[in-house]
mmCIF file with all atom_site columns, C-alpha atoms in Angstrom:
data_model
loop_
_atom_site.group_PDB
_atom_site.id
_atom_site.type_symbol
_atom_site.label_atom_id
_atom_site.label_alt_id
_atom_site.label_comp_id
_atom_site.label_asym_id
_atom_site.label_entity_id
_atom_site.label_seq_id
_atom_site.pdbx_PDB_ins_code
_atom_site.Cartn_x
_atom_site.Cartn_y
_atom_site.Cartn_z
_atom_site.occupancy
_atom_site.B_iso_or_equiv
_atom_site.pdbx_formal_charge
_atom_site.auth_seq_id
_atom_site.auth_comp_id
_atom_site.auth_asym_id
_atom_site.auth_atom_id
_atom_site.pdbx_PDB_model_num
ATOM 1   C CA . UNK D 1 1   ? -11.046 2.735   9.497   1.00 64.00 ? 1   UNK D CA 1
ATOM 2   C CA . UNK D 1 2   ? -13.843 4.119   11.982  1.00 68.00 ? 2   UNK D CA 1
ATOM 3   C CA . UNK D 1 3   ? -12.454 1.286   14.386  1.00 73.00 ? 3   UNK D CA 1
ATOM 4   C CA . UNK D 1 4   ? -8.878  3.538   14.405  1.00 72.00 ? 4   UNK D CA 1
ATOM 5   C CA . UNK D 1 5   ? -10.771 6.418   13.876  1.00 74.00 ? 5   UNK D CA 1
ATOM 6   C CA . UNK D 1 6   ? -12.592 5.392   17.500  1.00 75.00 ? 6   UNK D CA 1
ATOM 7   C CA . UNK D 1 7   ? -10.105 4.146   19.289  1.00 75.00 ? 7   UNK D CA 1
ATOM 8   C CA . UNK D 1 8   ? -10.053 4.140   23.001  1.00 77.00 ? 8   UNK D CA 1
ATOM 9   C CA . UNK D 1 9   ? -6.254  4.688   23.212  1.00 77.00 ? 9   UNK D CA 1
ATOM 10  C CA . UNK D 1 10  ? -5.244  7.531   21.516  1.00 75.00 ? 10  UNK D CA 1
ATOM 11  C CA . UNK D 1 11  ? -2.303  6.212   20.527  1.00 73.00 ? 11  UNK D CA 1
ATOM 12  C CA . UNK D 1 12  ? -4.053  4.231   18.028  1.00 73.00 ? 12  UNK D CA 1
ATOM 13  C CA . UNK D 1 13  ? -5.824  7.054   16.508  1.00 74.00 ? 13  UNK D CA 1
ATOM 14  C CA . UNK D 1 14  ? -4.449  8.780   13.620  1.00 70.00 ? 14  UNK D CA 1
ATOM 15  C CA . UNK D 1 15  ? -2.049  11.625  14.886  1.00 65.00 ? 15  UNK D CA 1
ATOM 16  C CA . UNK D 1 16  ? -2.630  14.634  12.099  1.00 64.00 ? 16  UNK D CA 1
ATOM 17  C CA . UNK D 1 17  ? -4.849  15.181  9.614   1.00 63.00 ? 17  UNK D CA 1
ATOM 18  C CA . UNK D 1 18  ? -2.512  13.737  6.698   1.00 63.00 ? 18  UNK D CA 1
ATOM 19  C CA . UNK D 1 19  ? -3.219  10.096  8.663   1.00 69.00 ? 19  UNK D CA 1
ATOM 20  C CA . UNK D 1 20  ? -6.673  10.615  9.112   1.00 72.00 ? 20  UNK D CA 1
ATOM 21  C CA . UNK D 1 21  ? -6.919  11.279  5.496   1.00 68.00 ? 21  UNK D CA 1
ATOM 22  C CA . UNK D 1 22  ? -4.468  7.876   4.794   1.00 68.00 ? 22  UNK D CA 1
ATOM 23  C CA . UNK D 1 23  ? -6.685  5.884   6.538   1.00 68.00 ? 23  UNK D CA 1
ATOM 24  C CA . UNK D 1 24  ? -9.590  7.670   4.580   1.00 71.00 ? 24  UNK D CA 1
ATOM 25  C CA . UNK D 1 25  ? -8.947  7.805   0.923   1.00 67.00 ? 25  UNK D CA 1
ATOM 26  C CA . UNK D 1 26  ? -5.587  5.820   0.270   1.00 65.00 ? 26  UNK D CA 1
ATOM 27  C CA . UNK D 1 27  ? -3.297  9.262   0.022   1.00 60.00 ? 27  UNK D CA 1
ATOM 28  C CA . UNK D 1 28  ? -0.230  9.792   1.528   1.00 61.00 ? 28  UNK D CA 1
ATOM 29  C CA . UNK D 1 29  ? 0.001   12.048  4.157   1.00 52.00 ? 29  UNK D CA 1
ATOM 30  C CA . UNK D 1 30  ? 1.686   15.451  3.227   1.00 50.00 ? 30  UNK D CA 1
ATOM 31  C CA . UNK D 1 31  ? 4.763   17.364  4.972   1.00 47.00 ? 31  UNK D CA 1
ATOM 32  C CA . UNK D 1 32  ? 7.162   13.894  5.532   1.00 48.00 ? 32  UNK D CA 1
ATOM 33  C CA . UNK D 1 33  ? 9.702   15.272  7.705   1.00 43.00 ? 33  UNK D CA 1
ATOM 34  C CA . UNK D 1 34  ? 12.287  13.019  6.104   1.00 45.00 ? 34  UNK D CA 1
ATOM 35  C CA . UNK D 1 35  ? 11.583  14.467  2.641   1.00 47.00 ? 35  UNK D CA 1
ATOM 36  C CA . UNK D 1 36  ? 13.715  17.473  3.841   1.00 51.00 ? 36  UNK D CA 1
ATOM 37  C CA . UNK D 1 37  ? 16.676  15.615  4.006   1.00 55.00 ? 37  UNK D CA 1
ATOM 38  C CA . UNK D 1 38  ? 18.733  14.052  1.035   1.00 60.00 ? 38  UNK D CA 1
ATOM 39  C CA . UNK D 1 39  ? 17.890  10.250  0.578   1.00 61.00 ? 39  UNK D CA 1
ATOM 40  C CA . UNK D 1 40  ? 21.385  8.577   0.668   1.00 63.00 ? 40  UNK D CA 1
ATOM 41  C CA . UNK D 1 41  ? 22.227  6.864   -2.407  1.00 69.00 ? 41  UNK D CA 1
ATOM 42  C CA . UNK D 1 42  ? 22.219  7.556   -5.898  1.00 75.00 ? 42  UNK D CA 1
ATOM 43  C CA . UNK D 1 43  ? 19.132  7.549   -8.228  1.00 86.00 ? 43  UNK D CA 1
ATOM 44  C CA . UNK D 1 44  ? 19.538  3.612   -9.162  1.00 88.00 ? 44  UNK D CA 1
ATOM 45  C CA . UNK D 1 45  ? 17.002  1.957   -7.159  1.00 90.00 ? 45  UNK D CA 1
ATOM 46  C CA . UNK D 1 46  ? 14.607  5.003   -7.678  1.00 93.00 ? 46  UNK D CA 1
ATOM 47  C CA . UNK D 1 47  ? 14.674  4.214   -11.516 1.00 94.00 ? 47  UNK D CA 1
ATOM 48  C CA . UNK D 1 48  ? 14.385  -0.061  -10.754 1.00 94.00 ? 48  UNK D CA 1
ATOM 49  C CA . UNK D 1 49  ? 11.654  0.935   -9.265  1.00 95.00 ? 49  UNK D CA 1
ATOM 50  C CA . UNK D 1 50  ? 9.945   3.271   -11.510 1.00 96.00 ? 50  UNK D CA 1
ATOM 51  C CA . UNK D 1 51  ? 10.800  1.133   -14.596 1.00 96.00 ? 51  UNK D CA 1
ATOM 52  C CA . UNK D 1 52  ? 8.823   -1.960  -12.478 1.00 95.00 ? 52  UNK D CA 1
ATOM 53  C CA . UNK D 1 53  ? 5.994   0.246   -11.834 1.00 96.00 ? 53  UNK D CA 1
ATOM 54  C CA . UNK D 1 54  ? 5.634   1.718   -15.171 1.00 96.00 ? 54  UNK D CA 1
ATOM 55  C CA . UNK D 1 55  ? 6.216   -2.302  -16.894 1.00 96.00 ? 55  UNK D CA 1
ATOM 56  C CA . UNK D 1 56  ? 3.190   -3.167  -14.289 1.00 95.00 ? 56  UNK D CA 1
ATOM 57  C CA . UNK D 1 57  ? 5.373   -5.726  -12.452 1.00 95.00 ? 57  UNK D CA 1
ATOM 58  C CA . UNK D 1 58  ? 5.539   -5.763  -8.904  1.00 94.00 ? 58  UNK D CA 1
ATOM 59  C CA . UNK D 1 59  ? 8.819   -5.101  -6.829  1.00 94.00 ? 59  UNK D CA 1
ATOM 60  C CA . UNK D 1 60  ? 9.324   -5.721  -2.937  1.00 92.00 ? 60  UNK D CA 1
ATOM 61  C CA . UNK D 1 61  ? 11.796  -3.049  -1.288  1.00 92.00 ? 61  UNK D CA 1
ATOM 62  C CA . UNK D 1 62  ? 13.668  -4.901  1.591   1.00 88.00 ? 62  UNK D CA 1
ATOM 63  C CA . UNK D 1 63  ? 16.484  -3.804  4.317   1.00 85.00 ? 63  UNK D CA 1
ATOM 64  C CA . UNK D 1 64  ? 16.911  -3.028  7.584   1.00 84.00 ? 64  UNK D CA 1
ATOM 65  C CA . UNK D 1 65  ? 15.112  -0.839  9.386   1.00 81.00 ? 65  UNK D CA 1
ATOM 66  C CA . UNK D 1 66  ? 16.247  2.819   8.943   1.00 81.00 ? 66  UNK D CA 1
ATOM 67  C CA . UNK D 1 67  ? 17.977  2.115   6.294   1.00 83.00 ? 67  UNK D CA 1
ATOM 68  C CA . UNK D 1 68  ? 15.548  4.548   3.816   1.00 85.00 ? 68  UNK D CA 1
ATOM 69  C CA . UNK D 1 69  ? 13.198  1.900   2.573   1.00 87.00 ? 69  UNK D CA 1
ATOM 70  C CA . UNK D 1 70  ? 10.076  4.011   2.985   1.00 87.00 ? 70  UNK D CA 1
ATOM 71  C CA . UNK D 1 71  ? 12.051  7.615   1.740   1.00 88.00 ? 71  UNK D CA 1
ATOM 72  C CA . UNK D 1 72  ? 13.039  5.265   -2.059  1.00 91.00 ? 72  UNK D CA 1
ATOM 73  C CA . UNK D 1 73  ? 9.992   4.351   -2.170  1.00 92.00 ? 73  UNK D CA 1
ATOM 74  C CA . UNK D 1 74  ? 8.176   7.755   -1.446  1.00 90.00 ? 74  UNK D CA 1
ATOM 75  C CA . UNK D 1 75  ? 10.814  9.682   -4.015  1.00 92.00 ? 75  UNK D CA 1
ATOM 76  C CA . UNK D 1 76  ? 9.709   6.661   -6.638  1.00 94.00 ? 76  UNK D CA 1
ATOM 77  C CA . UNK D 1 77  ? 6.110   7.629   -6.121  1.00 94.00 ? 77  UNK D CA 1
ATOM 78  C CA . UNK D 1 78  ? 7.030   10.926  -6.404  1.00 93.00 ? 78  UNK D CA 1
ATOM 79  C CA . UNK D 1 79  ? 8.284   10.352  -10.081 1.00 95.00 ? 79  UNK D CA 1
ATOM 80  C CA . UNK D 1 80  ? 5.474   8.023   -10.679 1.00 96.00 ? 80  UNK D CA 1
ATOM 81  C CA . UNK D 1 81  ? 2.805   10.700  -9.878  1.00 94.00 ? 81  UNK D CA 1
ATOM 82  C CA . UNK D 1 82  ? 4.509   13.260  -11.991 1.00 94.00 ? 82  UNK D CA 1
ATOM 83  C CA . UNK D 1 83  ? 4.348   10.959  -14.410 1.00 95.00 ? 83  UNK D CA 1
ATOM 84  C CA . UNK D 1 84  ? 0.865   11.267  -14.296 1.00 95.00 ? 84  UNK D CA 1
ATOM 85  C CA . UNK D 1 85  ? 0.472   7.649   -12.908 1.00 95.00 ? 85  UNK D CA 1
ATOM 86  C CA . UNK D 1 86  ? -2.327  6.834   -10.619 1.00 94.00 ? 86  UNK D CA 1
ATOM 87  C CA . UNK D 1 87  ? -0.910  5.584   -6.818  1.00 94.00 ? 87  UNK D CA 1
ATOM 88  C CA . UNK D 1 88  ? -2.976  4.317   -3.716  1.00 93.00 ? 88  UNK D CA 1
ATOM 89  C CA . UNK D 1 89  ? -1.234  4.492   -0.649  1.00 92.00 ? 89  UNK D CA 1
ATOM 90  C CA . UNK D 1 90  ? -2.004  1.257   1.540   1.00 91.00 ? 90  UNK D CA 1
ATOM 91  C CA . UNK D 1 91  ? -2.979  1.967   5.410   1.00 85.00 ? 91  UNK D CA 1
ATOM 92  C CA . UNK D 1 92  ? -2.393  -0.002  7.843   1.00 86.00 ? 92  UNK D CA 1
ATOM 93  C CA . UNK D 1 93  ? -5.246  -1.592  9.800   1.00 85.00 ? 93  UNK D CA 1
ATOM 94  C CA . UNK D 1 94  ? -6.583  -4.621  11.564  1.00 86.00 ? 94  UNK D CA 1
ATOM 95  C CA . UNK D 1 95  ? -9.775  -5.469  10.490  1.00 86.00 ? 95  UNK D CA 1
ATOM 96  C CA . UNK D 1 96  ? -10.520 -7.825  7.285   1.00 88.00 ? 96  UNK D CA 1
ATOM 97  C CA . UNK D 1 97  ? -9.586  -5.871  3.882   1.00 89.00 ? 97  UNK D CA 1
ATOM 98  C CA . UNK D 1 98  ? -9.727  -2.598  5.977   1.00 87.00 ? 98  UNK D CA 1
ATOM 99  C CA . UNK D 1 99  ? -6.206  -1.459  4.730   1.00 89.00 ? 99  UNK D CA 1
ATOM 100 C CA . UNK D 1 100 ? -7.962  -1.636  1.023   1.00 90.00 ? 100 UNK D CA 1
ATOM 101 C CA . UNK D 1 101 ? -11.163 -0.268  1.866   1.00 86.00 ? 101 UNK D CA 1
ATOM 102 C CA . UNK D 1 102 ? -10.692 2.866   0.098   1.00 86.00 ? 102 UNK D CA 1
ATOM 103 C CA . UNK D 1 103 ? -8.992  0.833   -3.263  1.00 89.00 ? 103 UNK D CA 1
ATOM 104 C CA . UNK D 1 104 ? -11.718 -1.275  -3.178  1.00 88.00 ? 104 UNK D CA 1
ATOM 105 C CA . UNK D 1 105 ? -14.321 1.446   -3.267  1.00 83.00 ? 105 UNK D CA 1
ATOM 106 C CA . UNK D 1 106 ? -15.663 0.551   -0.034  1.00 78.00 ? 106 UNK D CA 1
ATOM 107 C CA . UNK D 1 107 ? -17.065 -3.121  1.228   1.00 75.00 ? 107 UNK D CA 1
ATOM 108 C CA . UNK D 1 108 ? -20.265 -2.307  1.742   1.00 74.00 ? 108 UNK D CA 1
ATOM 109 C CA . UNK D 1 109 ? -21.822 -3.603  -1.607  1.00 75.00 ? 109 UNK D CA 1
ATOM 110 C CA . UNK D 1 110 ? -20.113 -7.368  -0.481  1.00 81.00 ? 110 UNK D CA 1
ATOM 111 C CA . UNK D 1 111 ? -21.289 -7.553  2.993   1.00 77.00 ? 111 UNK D CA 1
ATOM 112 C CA . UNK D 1 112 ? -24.110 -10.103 2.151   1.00 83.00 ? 112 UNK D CA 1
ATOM 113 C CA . UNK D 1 113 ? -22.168 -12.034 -0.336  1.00 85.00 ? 113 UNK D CA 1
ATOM 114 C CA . UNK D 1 114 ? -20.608 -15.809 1.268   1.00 89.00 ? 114 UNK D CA 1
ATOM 115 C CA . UNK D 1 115 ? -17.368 -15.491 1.764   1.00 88.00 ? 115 UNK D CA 1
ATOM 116 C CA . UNK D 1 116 ? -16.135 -16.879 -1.653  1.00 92.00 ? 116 UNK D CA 1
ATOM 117 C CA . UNK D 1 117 ? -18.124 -14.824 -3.262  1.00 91.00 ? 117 UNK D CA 1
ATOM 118 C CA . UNK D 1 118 ? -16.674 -11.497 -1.810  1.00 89.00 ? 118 UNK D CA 1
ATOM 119 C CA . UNK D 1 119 ? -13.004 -12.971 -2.173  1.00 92.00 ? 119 UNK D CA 1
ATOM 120 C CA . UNK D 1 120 ? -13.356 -13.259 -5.485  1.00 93.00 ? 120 UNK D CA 1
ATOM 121 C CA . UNK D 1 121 ? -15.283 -9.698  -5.874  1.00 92.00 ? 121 UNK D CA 1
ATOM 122 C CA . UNK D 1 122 ? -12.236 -8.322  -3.594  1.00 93.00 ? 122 UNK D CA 1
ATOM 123 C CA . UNK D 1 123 ? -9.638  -9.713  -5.804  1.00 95.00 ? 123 UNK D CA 1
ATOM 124 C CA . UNK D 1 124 ? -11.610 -8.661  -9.054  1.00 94.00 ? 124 UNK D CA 1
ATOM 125 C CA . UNK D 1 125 ? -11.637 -5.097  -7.619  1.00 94.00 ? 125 UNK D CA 1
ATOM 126 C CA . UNK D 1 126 ? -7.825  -5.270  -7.187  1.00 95.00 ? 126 UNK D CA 1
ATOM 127 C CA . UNK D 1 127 ? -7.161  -6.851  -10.355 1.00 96.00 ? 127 UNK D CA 1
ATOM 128 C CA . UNK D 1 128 ? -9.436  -4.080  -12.038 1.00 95.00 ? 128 UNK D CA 1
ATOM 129 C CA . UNK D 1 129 ? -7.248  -1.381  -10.380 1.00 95.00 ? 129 UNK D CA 1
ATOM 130 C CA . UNK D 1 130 ? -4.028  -2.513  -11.260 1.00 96.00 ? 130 UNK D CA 1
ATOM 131 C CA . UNK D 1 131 ? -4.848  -3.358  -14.660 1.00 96.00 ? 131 UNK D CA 1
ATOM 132 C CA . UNK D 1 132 ? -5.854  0.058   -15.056 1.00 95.00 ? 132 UNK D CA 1
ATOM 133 C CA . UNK D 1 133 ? -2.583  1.416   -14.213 1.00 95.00 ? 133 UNK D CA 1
ATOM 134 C CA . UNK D 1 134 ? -3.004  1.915   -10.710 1.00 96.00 ? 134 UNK D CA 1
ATOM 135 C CA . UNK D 1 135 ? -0.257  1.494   -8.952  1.00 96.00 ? 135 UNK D CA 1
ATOM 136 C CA . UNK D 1 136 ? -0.509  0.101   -5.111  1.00 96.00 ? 136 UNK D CA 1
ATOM 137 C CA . UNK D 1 137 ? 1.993   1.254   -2.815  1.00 95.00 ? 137 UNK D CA 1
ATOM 138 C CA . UNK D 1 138 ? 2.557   -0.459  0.675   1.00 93.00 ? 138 UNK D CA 1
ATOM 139 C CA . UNK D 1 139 ? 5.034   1.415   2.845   1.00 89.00 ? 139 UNK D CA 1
ATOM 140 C CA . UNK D 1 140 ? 5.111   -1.147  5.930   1.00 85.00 ? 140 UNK D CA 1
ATOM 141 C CA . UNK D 1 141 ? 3.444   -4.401  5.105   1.00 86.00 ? 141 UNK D CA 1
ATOM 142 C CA . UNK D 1 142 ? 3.513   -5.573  8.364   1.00 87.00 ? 142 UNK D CA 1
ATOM 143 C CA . UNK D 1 143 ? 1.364   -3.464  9.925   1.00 87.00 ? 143 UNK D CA 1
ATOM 144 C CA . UNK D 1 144 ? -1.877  -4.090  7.437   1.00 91.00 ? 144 UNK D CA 1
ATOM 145 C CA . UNK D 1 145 ? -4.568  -6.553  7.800   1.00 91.00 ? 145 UNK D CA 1
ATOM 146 C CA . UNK D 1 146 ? -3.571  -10.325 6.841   1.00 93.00 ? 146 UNK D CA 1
ATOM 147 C CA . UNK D 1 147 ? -6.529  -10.286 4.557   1.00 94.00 ? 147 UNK D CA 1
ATOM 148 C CA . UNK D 1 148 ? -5.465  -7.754  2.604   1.00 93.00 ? 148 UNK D CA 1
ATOM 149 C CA . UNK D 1 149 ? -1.845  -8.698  2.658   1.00 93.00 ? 149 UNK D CA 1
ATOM 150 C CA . UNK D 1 150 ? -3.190  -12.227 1.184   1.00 94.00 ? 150 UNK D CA 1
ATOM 151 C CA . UNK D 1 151 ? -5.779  -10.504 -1.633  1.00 95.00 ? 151 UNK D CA 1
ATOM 152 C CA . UNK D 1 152 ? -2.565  -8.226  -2.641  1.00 94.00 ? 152 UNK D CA 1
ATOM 153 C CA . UNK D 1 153 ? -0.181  -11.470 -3.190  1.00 92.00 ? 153 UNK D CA 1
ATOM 154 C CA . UNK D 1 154 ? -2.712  -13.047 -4.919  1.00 93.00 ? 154 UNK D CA 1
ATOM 155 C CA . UNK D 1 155 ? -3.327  -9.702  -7.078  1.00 94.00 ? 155 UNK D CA 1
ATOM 156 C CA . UNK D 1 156 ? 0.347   -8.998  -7.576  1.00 93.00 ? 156 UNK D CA 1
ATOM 157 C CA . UNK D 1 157 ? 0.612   -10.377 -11.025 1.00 93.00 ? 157 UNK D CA 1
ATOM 158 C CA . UNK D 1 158 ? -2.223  -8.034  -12.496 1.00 96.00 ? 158 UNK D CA 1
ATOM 159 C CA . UNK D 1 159 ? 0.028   -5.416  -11.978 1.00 96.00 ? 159 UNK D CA 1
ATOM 160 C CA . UNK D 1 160 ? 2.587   -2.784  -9.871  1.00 96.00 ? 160 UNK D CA 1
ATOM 161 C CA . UNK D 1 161 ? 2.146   -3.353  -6.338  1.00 95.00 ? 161 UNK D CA 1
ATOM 162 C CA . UNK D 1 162 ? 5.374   -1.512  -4.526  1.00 95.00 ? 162 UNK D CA 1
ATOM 163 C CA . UNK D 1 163 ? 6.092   -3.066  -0.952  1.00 92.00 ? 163 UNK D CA 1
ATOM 164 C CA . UNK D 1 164 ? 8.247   -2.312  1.962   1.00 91.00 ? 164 UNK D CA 1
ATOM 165 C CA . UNK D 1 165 ? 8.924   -5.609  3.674   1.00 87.00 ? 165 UNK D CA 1
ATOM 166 C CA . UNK D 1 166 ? 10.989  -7.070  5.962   1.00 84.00 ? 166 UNK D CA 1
ATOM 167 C CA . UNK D 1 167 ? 9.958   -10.548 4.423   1.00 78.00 ? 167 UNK D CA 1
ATOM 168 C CA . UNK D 1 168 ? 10.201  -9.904  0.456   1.00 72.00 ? 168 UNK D CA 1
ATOM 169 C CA . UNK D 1 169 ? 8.848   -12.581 -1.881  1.00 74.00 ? 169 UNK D CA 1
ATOM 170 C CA . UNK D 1 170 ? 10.490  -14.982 -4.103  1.00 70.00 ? 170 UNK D CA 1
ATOM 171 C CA . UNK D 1 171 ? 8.169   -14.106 -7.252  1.00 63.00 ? 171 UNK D CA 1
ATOM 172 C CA . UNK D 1 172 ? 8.770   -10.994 -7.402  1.00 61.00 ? 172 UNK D CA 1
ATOM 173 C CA . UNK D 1 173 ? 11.477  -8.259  -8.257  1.00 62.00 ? 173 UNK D CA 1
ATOM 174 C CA . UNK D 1 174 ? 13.421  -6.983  -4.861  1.00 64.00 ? 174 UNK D CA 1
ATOM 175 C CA . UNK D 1 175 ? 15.804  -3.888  -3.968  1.00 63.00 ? 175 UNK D CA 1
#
C-alpha cells in the first residue's frame, strides 16, 4: 500500500481520495461515475449473484471488457450491504498479500513467522472472514498480487468471494 502510496510515477498513485482509501481499508471508492447510468440488463444476474453471496458460495463474473462486469457486480454489493452484509473490496497491488492487507488485519504480526507458517496464518485469516459472513469482492483480478490471488482460490470454499475475471474458474459458479 505505502509502495503505491510512494510511487515515483504518479500514475501509479491513487488518483482521489476514494482510492487512497481502497487501497487503505478495503472500501470502495464513492461517486462511480457509471453508477449514474442504467446498468443494461435486467435484475437476473444481480439476484445469481446475491443468492451466491448470501448461500456463502463463491461466483466468478466473466465477459468482455466493457461489457458491465464491474457495474453487476457493484449494484450486487449494493443489495448485499443493504442487506446488512459485511463486504471488503479487494485492491489491487503488487507486493505479496498487499491487495489483502487490510482483510487480513495487517501483516505485521506474521513477518517473523517461516513462510509456511504465515501461509497458513494468511489463509486462516481469510477463512475466519468469510466464515463470518464477510463477503470478498474482487472487481479486476488481474491487477492484484499473485499471492493473494492464490490465498483467495485456496479460501474460496470457506465462503462468498465475488470476482471479475477474464479467466473464471471451473469450481466455481460463473455469470
Amino acid at each position: 500500500v505505502l509502495d503505491q502510496l510512494l510511487a515515483m510515477d504518479p500514475d501509479d498513485r491513487p488518483q482521489s481520495a476514494g482510492e487512497a482509501m481502497q487501497l487503505l481499508f478495503g472500501l470502495r471508492p464513492a461517486g462511480n461515475s457509471s453508477r449514474q447510468l442504467a446498468r443494461l440488463g435486467g435484475e437476473g444476474a444481480v439476484e445469481r449473484i446475491v443468492a451466491a453471496a448470501k448461500a456463502g458460495r463463491s461466483i466468478d463474473v466473466s465477459g468482455p471488457s466493457g461489457s458491465g462486469r464491474s457495474r453487476l457486480v457493484c449494484d450486487a454489493a449494493d443489495r448485499l450491504a443493504a442487506l446488512g452484509r459485511a463486504l471488503h473490496w479487494v485492491v489491487p497491488a503488487s507486493a505479496p498479500y498487499a491487495s489483502l492487507a487490510s482483510l487480513l488485519g495487517g501483516l505485521g504480526q506474521i513477518e517473523h513467522a517461516s513462510h509456511e507458517e504465515a501461509v497458513a496464518e494468511i489463509h486462516a485469516r481469510i477463512e475466519t472472514q468469510l466464515r463470518a459472513g464477510v463477503v470478498v469482492v474482487i472487481d479486476d483480478a488481474e491487477r492484484i498480487d499473485r499471492w493473494s490471488v492464490a490465498a483467495l482460490e485456496a479460501s474460496r470454499g470457506s465462503g462468498s468471494v465475488i470476482r471479475v475475471t477474464d479467466s473464471p474458474s471451473d469450481d466455481v459458479a460463473r455469470l
